[in-house]
Amino acid sequence: LTFAIPASLAISLGADVWVQLFLGDQYRNAVLSLQIYGTIFVLTYMAMAGSIALTVTGKGWAATYTSLGGMIVNPILVLILVPLFSKFGAGGAGAGCSVAQVATEVIVTASMLWSIDQSAFDGRSISMLLRSLLVCCVIVAIDQFALSTLGPLRLLIEALIYVALAVAIGAVHVRETVAFAKANFRRKAG
C-alpha cells in the first residue's frame, strides 16, 4: 500500500492532466470517470492481497465465491448507474460506469478482508492505513483549495507534500520501505 495509495491519488487528482496528455482535449469529458476510477488501484491491490491470504490460509473458495459475487453485482450496478449518471450530460455514463466498478471492488475487497482471520490485521497496520488516508484527505484539500490553478505543476508539489506528510506522521516508515525494496531487488537480481 505504500505505493498503491499515492499512485491512486495521483491518478485521481491528475485525471485532467493525464486525459489531456494521453488522449487530448476531445476526451475531456472522461476526466470525471478517471477521477473516480483512479481509486480502484488501491482496492484491487487489497483484493489481490486478500485473495492470496485466503488461499494461503485454506480459504481459497471464499475468494472464489467473492469474485463470482462481484461478477454478478457489477453488471447490475452498471445497469442501474449508467442510465442514472447519463442524465448529467457528456461524460456522465462513463462516470456511472466508474462508480459501478469502484463500488463492486469495494464490495469484493471488503468481503475478502472480512473473510480473513482478524488477527491478520494488527494495530500498527490499521494505524498506518488510517494515517495514509488522512494524508490523502489533506492532499485532496490542498489540490482543491490551494493548488487547483497551477495545472500539472500542482501534481509535483502535491507529491512532495504527500511524501513529507506521510513520513512525518508515520504513515510510511522509510527504513522499512527501503529494506523491503532492496530485498525485492536482490531477489529479482539473484
mmCIF file of C-alpha atoms in Angstrom:
data_model
loop_
_atom_site.group_PDB
_atom_site.id
_atom_site.type_symbol
_atom_site.label_atom_id
_atom_site.label_comp_id
_atom_site.label_asym_id
_atom_site.label_seq_id
_atom_site.Cartn_x
_atom_site.Cartn_y
_atom_site.Cartn_z
ATOM 1 C CA LEU A 1 0.000 0.000 0.000
ATOM 2 C CA THR A 2 2.992 2.271 0.408
ATOM 3 C CA PHE A 3 2.991 2.784 -3.352
ATOM 4 C CA ALA A 4 -0.609 1.893 -4.253
ATOM 5 C CA ILE A 5 -2.206 4.678 -2.217
ATOM 6 C CA PRO A 6 -0.149 7.570 -3.644
ATOM 7 C CA ALA A 7 -0.427 6.077 -7.142
ATOM 8 C CA SER A 8 -4.226 6.031 -6.888
ATOM 9 C CA LEU A 9 -4.181 9.552 -5.528
ATOM 10 C CA ALA A 10 -2.007 10.726 -8.427
ATOM 11 C CA ILE A 11 -4.307 9.070 -10.963
ATOM 12 C CA SER A 12 -7.424 10.631 -9.461
ATOM 13 C CA LEU A 13 -6.085 14.099 -8.745
ATOM 14 C CA GLY A 14 -4.189 14.271 -12.024
ATOM 15 C CA ALA A 15 -7.022 12.956 -14.191
ATOM 16 C CA ASP A 16 -7.318 16.251 -16.045
ATOM 17 C CA VAL A 17 -3.603 16.205 -16.817
ATOM 18 C CA TRP A 18 -3.490 12.520 -17.813
ATOM 19 C CA VAL A 19 -6.526 12.739 -20.102
ATOM 20 C CA GLN A 20 -5.172 15.850 -21.822
ATOM 21 C CA LEU A 21 -1.666 14.417 -22.114
ATOM 22 C CA PHE A 22 -2.535 10.945 -23.388
ATOM 23 C CA LEU A 23 -5.896 11.398 -25.111
ATOM 24 C CA GLY A 24 -6.242 15.058 -25.974
ATOM 25 C CA ASP A 25 -8.878 17.702 -25.466
ATOM 26 C CA GLN A 26 -11.574 15.767 -27.340
ATOM 27 C CA TYR A 27 -11.728 13.363 -24.345
ATOM 28 C CA ARG A 28 -12.013 15.978 -21.600
ATOM 29 C CA ASN A 29 -15.403 14.519 -20.635
ATOM 30 C CA ALA A 30 -13.563 11.405 -19.439
ATOM 31 C CA VAL A 31 -11.822 13.299 -16.622
ATOM 32 C CA LEU A 32 -14.559 12.618 -14.050
ATOM 33 C CA SER A 33 -14.568 8.930 -14.951
ATOM 34 C CA LEU A 34 -10.810 8.688 -14.388
ATOM 35 C CA GLN A 35 -11.023 10.673 -11.153
ATOM 36 C CA ILE A 36 -13.499 8.123 -9.814
ATOM 37 C CA TYR A 37 -11.838 5.078 -11.354
ATOM 38 C CA GLY A 38 -8.383 6.032 -10.074
ATOM 39 C CA THR A 39 -9.340 4.861 -6.592
ATOM 40 C CA ILE A 40 -9.756 1.294 -7.826
ATOM 41 C CA PHE A 41 -5.979 0.751 -7.887
ATOM 42 C CA VAL A 42 -5.776 0.555 -4.084
ATOM 43 C CA LEU A 43 -8.902 -1.565 -3.839
ATOM 44 C CA THR A 44 -7.671 -4.056 -6.428
ATOM 45 C CA TYR A 45 -4.317 -4.317 -4.651
ATOM 46 C CA MET A 46 -6.082 -5.007 -1.357
ATOM 47 C CA ALA A 47 -8.413 -7.544 -3.002
ATOM 48 C CA MET A 48 -5.446 -9.381 -4.525
ATOM 49 C CA ALA A 49 -3.661 -9.440 -1.169
ATOM 50 C CA GLY A 50 -6.868 -10.659 0.451
ATOM 51 C CA SER A 51 -7.286 -13.376 -2.149
ATOM 52 C CA ILE A 52 -3.719 -14.562 -1.591
ATOM 53 C CA ALA A 53 -4.196 -14.545 2.177
ATOM 54 C CA LEU A 54 -7.412 -16.547 1.870
ATOM 55 C CA THR A 55 -5.733 -19.081 -0.415
ATOM 56 C CA VAL A 56 -2.711 -19.480 1.875
ATOM 57 C CA THR A 57 -4.950 -19.981 4.911
ATOM 58 C CA GLY A 58 -7.009 -22.651 3.175
ATOM 59 C CA LYS A 59 -9.997 -20.426 2.406
ATOM 60 C CA GLY A 60 -9.467 -20.212 -1.341
ATOM 61 C CA TRP A 61 -13.114 -20.963 -2.057
ATOM 62 C CA ALA A 62 -14.120 -17.840 -0.116
ATOM 63 C CA ALA A 63 -12.056 -15.799 -2.581
ATOM 64 C CA THR A 64 -13.683 -17.623 -5.492
ATOM 65 C CA TYR A 65 -17.217 -17.068 -4.196
ATOM 66 C CA THR A 66 -16.469 -13.415 -3.503
ATOM 67 C CA SER A 67 -15.126 -12.910 -7.024
ATOM 68 C CA LEU A 68 -18.153 -14.646 -8.527
ATOM 69 C CA GLY A 69 -20.398 -12.422 -6.413
ATOM 70 C CA GLY A 70 -18.595 -9.403 -7.816
ATOM 71 C CA MET A 71 -19.245 -10.681 -11.331
ATOM 72 C CA ILE A 72 -22.962 -10.697 -10.531
ATOM 73 C CA VAL A 73 -23.074 -7.361 -8.688
ATOM 74 C CA ASN A 74 -21.092 -5.402 -11.286
ATOM 75 C CA PRO A 75 -23.437 -5.650 -14.268
ATOM 76 C CA ILE A 76 -26.409 -4.922 -12.021
ATOM 77 C CA LEU A 77 -24.732 -1.745 -10.765
ATOM 78 C CA VAL A 78 -23.770 -0.780 -14.325
ATOM 79 C CA LEU A 79 -27.373 -1.240 -15.491
ATOM 80 C CA ILE A 80 -28.592 0.994 -12.665
ATOM 81 C CA LEU A 81 -25.865 3.643 -12.517
ATOM 82 C CA VAL A 82 -25.016 4.277 -16.174
ATOM 83 C CA PRO A 83 -28.522 5.480 -17.112
ATOM 84 C CA LEU A 84 -28.767 7.427 -13.860
ATOM 85 C CA PHE A 85 -25.447 9.214 -14.423
ATOM 86 C CA SER A 86 -26.185 9.745 -18.131
ATOM 87 C CA LYS A 87 -28.631 12.427 -17.032
ATOM 88 C CA PHE A 88 -25.624 14.559 -16.018
ATOM 89 C CA GLY A 89 -24.621 15.060 -19.649
ATOM 90 C CA ALA A 90 -21.429 14.319 -21.568
ATOM 91 C CA GLY A 91 -19.189 12.004 -19.590
ATOM 92 C CA GLY A 92 -21.965 11.055 -17.196
ATOM 93 C CA ALA A 93 -22.349 7.490 -18.463
ATOM 94 C CA GLY A 94 -18.617 6.895 -18.073
ATOM 95 C CA ALA A 95 -18.733 8.297 -14.554
ATOM 96 C CA GLY A 96 -21.651 5.988 -13.753
ATOM 97 C CA CYS A 97 -19.695 3.015 -15.037
ATOM 98 C CA SER A 98 -16.676 4.076 -12.958
ATOM 99 C CA VAL A 99 -18.842 4.329 -9.838
ATOM 100 C CA ALA A 100 -20.212 0.840 -10.562
ATOM 101 C CA GLN A 101 -16.686 -0.567 -10.960
ATOM 102 C CA VAL A 102 -15.400 1.077 -7.774
ATOM 103 C CA ALA A 103 -18.497 0.055 -5.786
ATOM 104 C CA THR A 104 -18.068 -3.535 -6.959
ATOM 105 C CA GLU A 105 -14.409 -3.502 -5.962
ATOM 106 C CA VAL A 106 -15.304 -2.061 -2.539
ATOM 107 C CA ILE A 107 -17.772 -4.907 -2.016
ATOM 108 C CA VAL A 108 -15.312 -7.575 -3.219
ATOM 109 C CA THR A 109 -12.408 -6.156 -1.198
ATOM 110 C CA ALA A 110 -14.477 -5.754 1.965
ATOM 111 C CA SER A 111 -15.819 -9.308 1.610
ATOM 112 C CA MET A 112 -12.357 -10.766 1.178
ATOM 113 C CA LEU A 113 -10.872 -8.813 4.045
ATOM 114 C CA TRP A 114 -13.819 -9.777 6.257
ATOM 115 C CA SER A 115 -13.202 -13.460 5.460
ATOM 116 C CA ILE A 116 -9.585 -13.258 6.598
ATOM 117 C CA ASP A 117 -8.790 -14.081 10.191
ATOM 118 C CA GLN A 118 -8.991 -10.808 12.101
ATOM 119 C CA SER A 119 -5.611 -11.492 13.717
ATOM 120 C CA ALA A 120 -4.064 -10.742 10.302
ATOM 121 C CA PHE A 121 -4.650 -7.065 10.998
ATOM 122 C CA ASP A 122 -2.540 -5.681 13.777
ATOM 123 C CA GLY A 123 -2.993 -2.242 15.301
ATOM 124 C CA ARG A 124 0.124 -0.935 13.598
ATOM 125 C CA SER A 125 -1.115 -1.842 10.099
ATOM 126 C CA ILE A 126 -4.517 -0.312 10.716
ATOM 127 C CA SER A 127 -2.912 2.801 12.182
ATOM 128 C CA MET A 128 -0.632 3.220 9.161
ATOM 129 C CA LEU A 129 -3.568 2.768 6.788
ATOM 130 C CA LEU A 130 -5.619 5.380 8.637
ATOM 131 C CA ARG A 131 -2.658 7.773 8.636
ATOM 132 C CA SER A 132 -2.263 7.264 4.885
ATOM 133 C CA LEU A 133 -5.933 8.041 4.366
ATOM 134 C CA LEU A 134 -5.557 11.178 6.480
ATOM 135 C CA VAL A 135 -2.648 12.305 4.300
ATOM 136 C CA CYS A 136 -4.793 11.644 1.218
ATOM 137 C CA CYS A 137 -7.573 13.829 2.622
ATOM 138 C CA VAL A 138 -5.105 16.631 3.268
ATOM 139 C CA ILE A 139 -3.683 16.361 -0.263
ATOM 140 C CA VAL A 140 -7.159 16.395 -1.811
ATOM 141 C CA ALA A 141 -7.993 19.536 0.179
ATOM 142 C CA ILE A 142 -4.737 21.184 -0.891
ATOM 143 C CA ASP A 143 -5.430 20.231 -4.505
ATOM 144 C CA GLN A 144 -8.955 21.617 -4.465
ATOM 145 C CA PHE A 145 -8.481 24.748 -2.396
ATOM 146 C CA ALA A 146 -4.880 25.868 -2.815
ATOM 147 C CA LEU A 147 -3.217 24.473 -5.911
ATOM 148 C CA SER A 148 -6.018 23.941 -8.420
ATOM 149 C CA THR A 149 -4.883 26.842 -10.611
ATOM 150 C CA LEU A 150 -1.323 25.536 -11.060
ATOM 151 C CA GLY A 151 -2.096 22.936 -13.725
ATOM 152 C CA PRO A 152 0.286 19.968 -13.965
ATOM 153 C CA LEU A 153 2.814 21.614 -11.624
ATOM 154 C CA ARG A 154 0.407 21.022 -8.747
ATOM 155 C CA LEU A 155 0.946 17.255 -9.037
ATOM 156 C CA LEU A 156 4.657 17.560 -8.351
ATOM 157 C CA ILE A 157 4.040 19.871 -5.388
ATOM 158 C CA GLU A 158 1.355 17.519 -4.046
ATOM 159 C CA ALA A 159 3.656 14.508 -4.414
ATOM 160 C CA LEU A 160 6.333 16.260 -2.368
ATOM 161 C CA ILE A 161 3.801 17.282 0.288
ATOM 162 C CA TYR A 162 2.420 13.729 0.340
ATOM 163 C CA VAL A 163 5.839 12.199 0.966
ATOM 164 C CA ALA A 164 6.695 14.775 3.647
ATOM 165 C CA LEU A 165 3.389 14.327 5.483
ATOM 166 C CA ALA A 166 3.377 10.527 5.161
ATOM 167 C CA VAL A 167 6.852 10.301 6.665
ATOM 168 C CA ALA A 168 6.185 12.971 9.302
ATOM 169 C CA ILE A 169 3.074 11.300 10.728
ATOM 170 C CA GLY A 170 4.353 7.742 10.375
ATOM 171 C CA ALA A 171 2.121 6.591 7.526
ATOM 172 C CA VAL A 172 5.284 5.385 5.813
ATOM 173 C CA HIS A 173 8.387 4.093 7.547
ATOM 174 C CA VAL A 174 11.314 4.947 5.301
ATOM 175 C CA ARG A 175 13.741 2.344 6.671
ATOM 176 C CA GLU A 176 11.239 -0.483 6.299
ATOM 177 C CA THR A 177 10.255 0.629 2.805
ATOM 178 C CA VAL A 178 13.873 0.863 1.651
ATOM 179 C CA ALA A 179 14.725 -2.504 3.232
ATOM 180 C CA PHE A 180 11.710 -4.090 1.538
ATOM 181 C CA ALA A 181 12.654 -2.609 -1.844
ATOM 182 C CA LYS A 182 16.282 -3.736 -1.503
ATOM 183 C CA ALA A 183 15.262 -7.260 -0.566
ATOM 184 C CA ASN A 184 12.945 -7.496 -3.575
ATOM 185 C CA PHE A 185 15.535 -6.107 -5.973
ATOM 186 C CA ARG A 186 18.127 -8.568 -4.655
ATOM 187 C CA ARG A 187 15.698 -11.445 -5.060
ATOM 188 C CA LYS A 188 14.948 -10.467 -8.675
ATOM 189 C CA ALA A 189 18.610 -9.927 -9.496
ATOM 190 C CA GLY A 190 19.709 -13.206 -7.998
#
